[in-house]
Protein backbone atom coordinates (compact mmCIF):
# COMPACT_ATOMS: atom_id res chain seq x y z
CA VAL A 1 156.69 -40.41 29.56
CA VAL A 2 156.23 -37.29 31.37
CA LEU A 3 158.14 -35.69 29.30
CA ALA A 4 156.37 -37.43 26.28
CA ARG A 5 153.01 -36.23 27.89
CA LEU A 6 154.15 -32.88 27.68
CA ARG A 7 155.54 -32.12 24.53
CA SER A 8 152.29 -33.29 23.41
CA SER A 9 149.71 -31.06 25.64
CA ALA A 10 152.26 -28.31 24.74
CA GLN A 11 151.01 -28.69 21.14
CA LYS A 12 147.47 -28.89 22.11
CA PRO A 13 145.37 -25.90 20.63
CA GLY A 14 145.31 -23.11 23.42
CA ALA A 15 148.37 -24.17 25.07
CA VAL A 16 149.78 -20.81 24.42
CA LYS A 17 147.22 -19.19 27.08
CA LEU A 18 147.96 -21.73 29.79
CA MET A 19 151.95 -20.75 29.49
CA ALA A 20 150.67 -17.10 29.53
CA CYS A 21 148.89 -17.99 32.97
CA LEU A 22 151.47 -19.94 34.11
CA LEU A 23 154.19 -17.42 33.39
CA HIS A 24 151.63 -14.91 35.42
CA GLN A 25 151.40 -17.01 38.02
CA ALA A 26 154.85 -18.69 39.27
CA PRO A 27 156.89 -17.55 36.24
CA LYS A 28 159.96 -19.66 37.54
CA ALA A 29 158.18 -22.51 36.88
CA ALA A 30 157.41 -21.84 33.48
CA ALA A 31 160.52 -20.70 32.51
CA GLU A 32 161.15 -24.39 33.72
CA ILE A 33 158.65 -26.02 31.71
CA LEU A 34 159.89 -24.00 28.09
CA GLY A 35 163.24 -25.23 29.20
CA MET A 36 161.86 -28.80 28.83
CA LEU A 37 160.06 -28.03 25.82
CA THR A 38 163.58 -27.00 24.19
CA VAL A 39 164.91 -29.44 21.55
CA THR A 40 167.40 -30.40 18.82
CA PRO A 41 165.10 -30.54 15.22
CA ALA A 42 164.50 -33.72 13.15
CA VAL A 43 167.20 -33.48 10.86
CA GLU A 44 165.29 -34.21 7.53
CA ASP A 45 168.79 -35.56 5.71
CA SER A 46 171.85 -35.39 7.71
CA GLY A 47 174.27 -36.69 5.01
CA HIS A 48 173.30 -34.22 2.62
CA TYR A 49 173.13 -31.59 5.48
CA PRO A 50 173.44 -31.19 9.19
CA LEU A 51 172.94 -29.30 11.87
CA PRO A 52 175.60 -26.79 11.99
CA THR A 53 178.37 -27.25 14.22
CA ARG A 54 180.02 -24.49 14.03
CA ALA A 55 178.90 -20.84 12.75
CA ASP A 56 180.84 -17.50 11.90
CA LEU A 57 178.69 -14.91 13.68
CA ARG A 58 180.66 -12.04 12.73
CA LYS A 59 179.36 -12.97 8.96
CA PHE A 60 175.74 -10.98 10.39
CA ARG A 61 174.43 -7.59 10.95
CA PHE A 62 174.89 -7.64 14.85
CA VAL A 63 177.12 -9.52 16.21
CA THR A 64 174.97 -11.92 19.19
CA LYS A 65 175.54 -14.62 20.69
CA MET A 66 172.23 -16.50 20.13
CA ARG A 67 170.08 -16.24 16.85
CA CYS A 68 166.84 -16.84 16.31
CA ALA A 69 164.45 -17.37 13.42
CA TYR A 70 160.68 -17.90 13.78
CA GLU A 71 158.80 -20.46 11.73
CA SER A 72 154.76 -20.75 11.61
CA ALA A 73 153.72 -24.01 12.75
CA ASP A 74 152.65 -25.66 9.29
CA LYS A 75 156.08 -26.60 8.30
CA PRO A 76 156.80 -30.12 7.86
CA ARG A 77 157.78 -31.74 11.36
CA THR A 78 158.23 -35.28 12.01
CA GLU A 79 155.77 -37.51 14.21
CA HIS A 80 157.19 -39.12 17.60
CA LYS A 81 155.51 -41.19 19.29
CA HIS A 82 156.13 -42.74 22.88
CA LYS A 83 152.84 -44.99 24.00
CA LEU A 84 149.85 -43.07 24.01
CA HIS A 85 151.61 -39.42 23.78
CA GLU A 86 152.46 -38.22 20.44
CA TYR A 87 153.95 -34.92 19.74
CA LYS A 88 155.30 -33.10 16.59
CA LEU A 89 159.45 -32.53 16.58
CA PRO A 90 159.47 -29.44 13.83
CA MET A 91 162.36 -30.28 11.28
CA TRP A 92 165.31 -28.92 9.15
CA GLU A 93 164.88 -29.62 6.17
CA TYR A 94 167.21 -29.73 2.95
CA GLU A 95 166.16 -30.41 -0.49
CA ALA A 96 167.60 -32.98 -2.10
CA LEU A 97 166.51 -32.12 -5.60
CA SER A 98 166.85 -28.61 -5.51
CA GLY A 99 170.20 -28.97 -3.54
CA LYS A 100 169.17 -26.25 -1.49
CA ALA A 101 167.85 -25.67 2.44
CA PRO A 102 165.08 -23.29 3.55
CA PRO A 103 165.97 -19.08 2.56
CA TRP A 104 165.10 -18.82 6.77
CA HIS A 105 167.99 -21.52 7.45
CA GLN A 106 170.29 -18.04 6.35
CA GLN A 107 169.08 -16.38 9.63
CA LEU A 108 170.76 -18.53 11.67
CA VAL A 109 174.15 -19.81 10.14
CA GLY A 110 175.89 -18.01 6.96
CA GLU A 111 175.94 -18.46 3.68
CA SER A 112 179.18 -21.68 3.69
CA GLU A 113 177.36 -22.81 6.38
CA ARG A 114 174.13 -23.29 4.51
CA SER A 115 175.77 -25.18 1.61
CA GLY A 116 176.69 -27.35 4.08
CA GLY A 117 179.18 -26.57 6.31
CA PRO A 118 181.69 -24.26 6.57
CA GLU A 119 185.23 -24.98 4.46
CA ARG A 120 188.07 -25.96 6.55
CA GLU A 121 190.19 -22.48 6.36
CA ASP A 122 186.86 -20.49 7.16
CA TYR A 123 187.81 -21.75 10.89
CA ASN A 124 189.37 -19.01 12.67
CA GLU A 125 189.36 -17.56 15.83
CA HIS A 126 185.67 -15.89 15.15
CA THR A 127 184.05 -19.68 14.49
CA GLU A 128 182.19 -20.58 17.30
CA GLU A 129 180.70 -24.41 17.97
CA VAL A 130 176.61 -23.80 17.74
CA LYS A 131 173.83 -25.86 18.74
CA VAL A 132 170.37 -25.94 16.74
CA GLU A 133 167.18 -25.75 18.99
CA VAL A 134 163.72 -25.71 18.58
CA VAL A 135 161.04 -25.04 21.48
CA LEU A 136 157.79 -27.36 20.68
CA VAL A 137 154.86 -25.09 21.59
CA PRO A 138 153.38 -23.42 18.17
CA ASN A 139 152.18 -19.52 18.61
CA LEU A 140 154.58 -19.21 21.05
CA LEU A 141 155.35 -15.25 19.81
CA ASN A 142 152.13 -14.29 21.46
CA ILE A 143 150.38 -11.13 23.17
CA HIS A 144 149.09 -13.33 25.57
CA ILE A 145 152.71 -14.58 25.86
CA PHE A 146 154.79 -11.07 26.19
CA MET A 147 151.90 -9.57 28.27
CA ALA A 148 152.78 -12.06 30.87
CA LEU A 149 156.58 -11.81 30.64
CA ALA A 150 155.91 -7.41 30.88
CA VAL A 151 154.93 -7.81 34.50
CA VAL A 152 157.80 -10.64 35.74
CA SER A 153 158.72 -9.52 39.50
CA PRO A 154 162.55 -7.97 39.72
CA LYS A 155 162.50 -11.60 42.00
CA ASP A 156 161.66 -13.82 38.83
CA ALA A 157 163.92 -11.76 36.61
CA ALA A 158 166.13 -14.72 36.13
CA ILE A 159 163.69 -16.05 34.11
CA PHE A 160 165.36 -13.71 31.42
CA ASP A 161 168.31 -15.39 31.13
CA THR A 162 166.91 -18.73 29.85
CA LYS A 163 167.45 -20.12 26.56
CA ALA A 164 163.40 -20.02 25.85
CA ILE A 165 162.79 -16.66 27.55
CA ARG A 166 165.83 -15.21 25.34
CA ALA A 167 164.64 -16.17 22.55
CA LEU A 168 161.25 -14.64 22.67
CA GLN A 169 162.93 -11.27 23.30
CA TYR A 170 165.56 -11.65 19.79
C-alpha cells in the first residue's frame, strides 16, 4: 500500500519540485525513493514484441553499460490500481497493424532487436543481458532536479551511482 501511494504521488503535479527539494535536503533519501519509483514498464504485446533481454551494445556510437531514452509524459500508459491509489505505468509499445515499434526504441536496442529480438547467430561474446526499466516520475528531466544535483556534497556523491540518477546524466 505504501509503495502504491508513493507511485501515485510521484505522478501528481508538483512532484518534480518536491523531488528537487528532497535532493537538496536529503540526497540519499531522494535517490532511494527514485529507486523505488524505477520499475519494468507494461508491455503492450508480449507475444509479438516483448521487452528485450539481450542486446549487442557495440551497435551504438558510444559503448556504455546503460542506454536511456526520454519520452514525454503523454505517451501511452496503462492504469494500475491498488485499493485507493492508482498510477500509470509507461507502455512498451508495438503496433500490431504496422508490425513496427516506435522509433525511440532504436535508442535502446539495435535494428535486429527492434524486429522482435536478435537472431540466434547474433548472440556472441558482445551480447549483453539487458533490463528495460522506467522511472515513474513524469518530467523528471527538469532544471530544478539538475540544480539540486549540481550542489550535492562530496559525502553524498554515491547517489550518482544509483540507476535513476545515472539515467538523468545520460
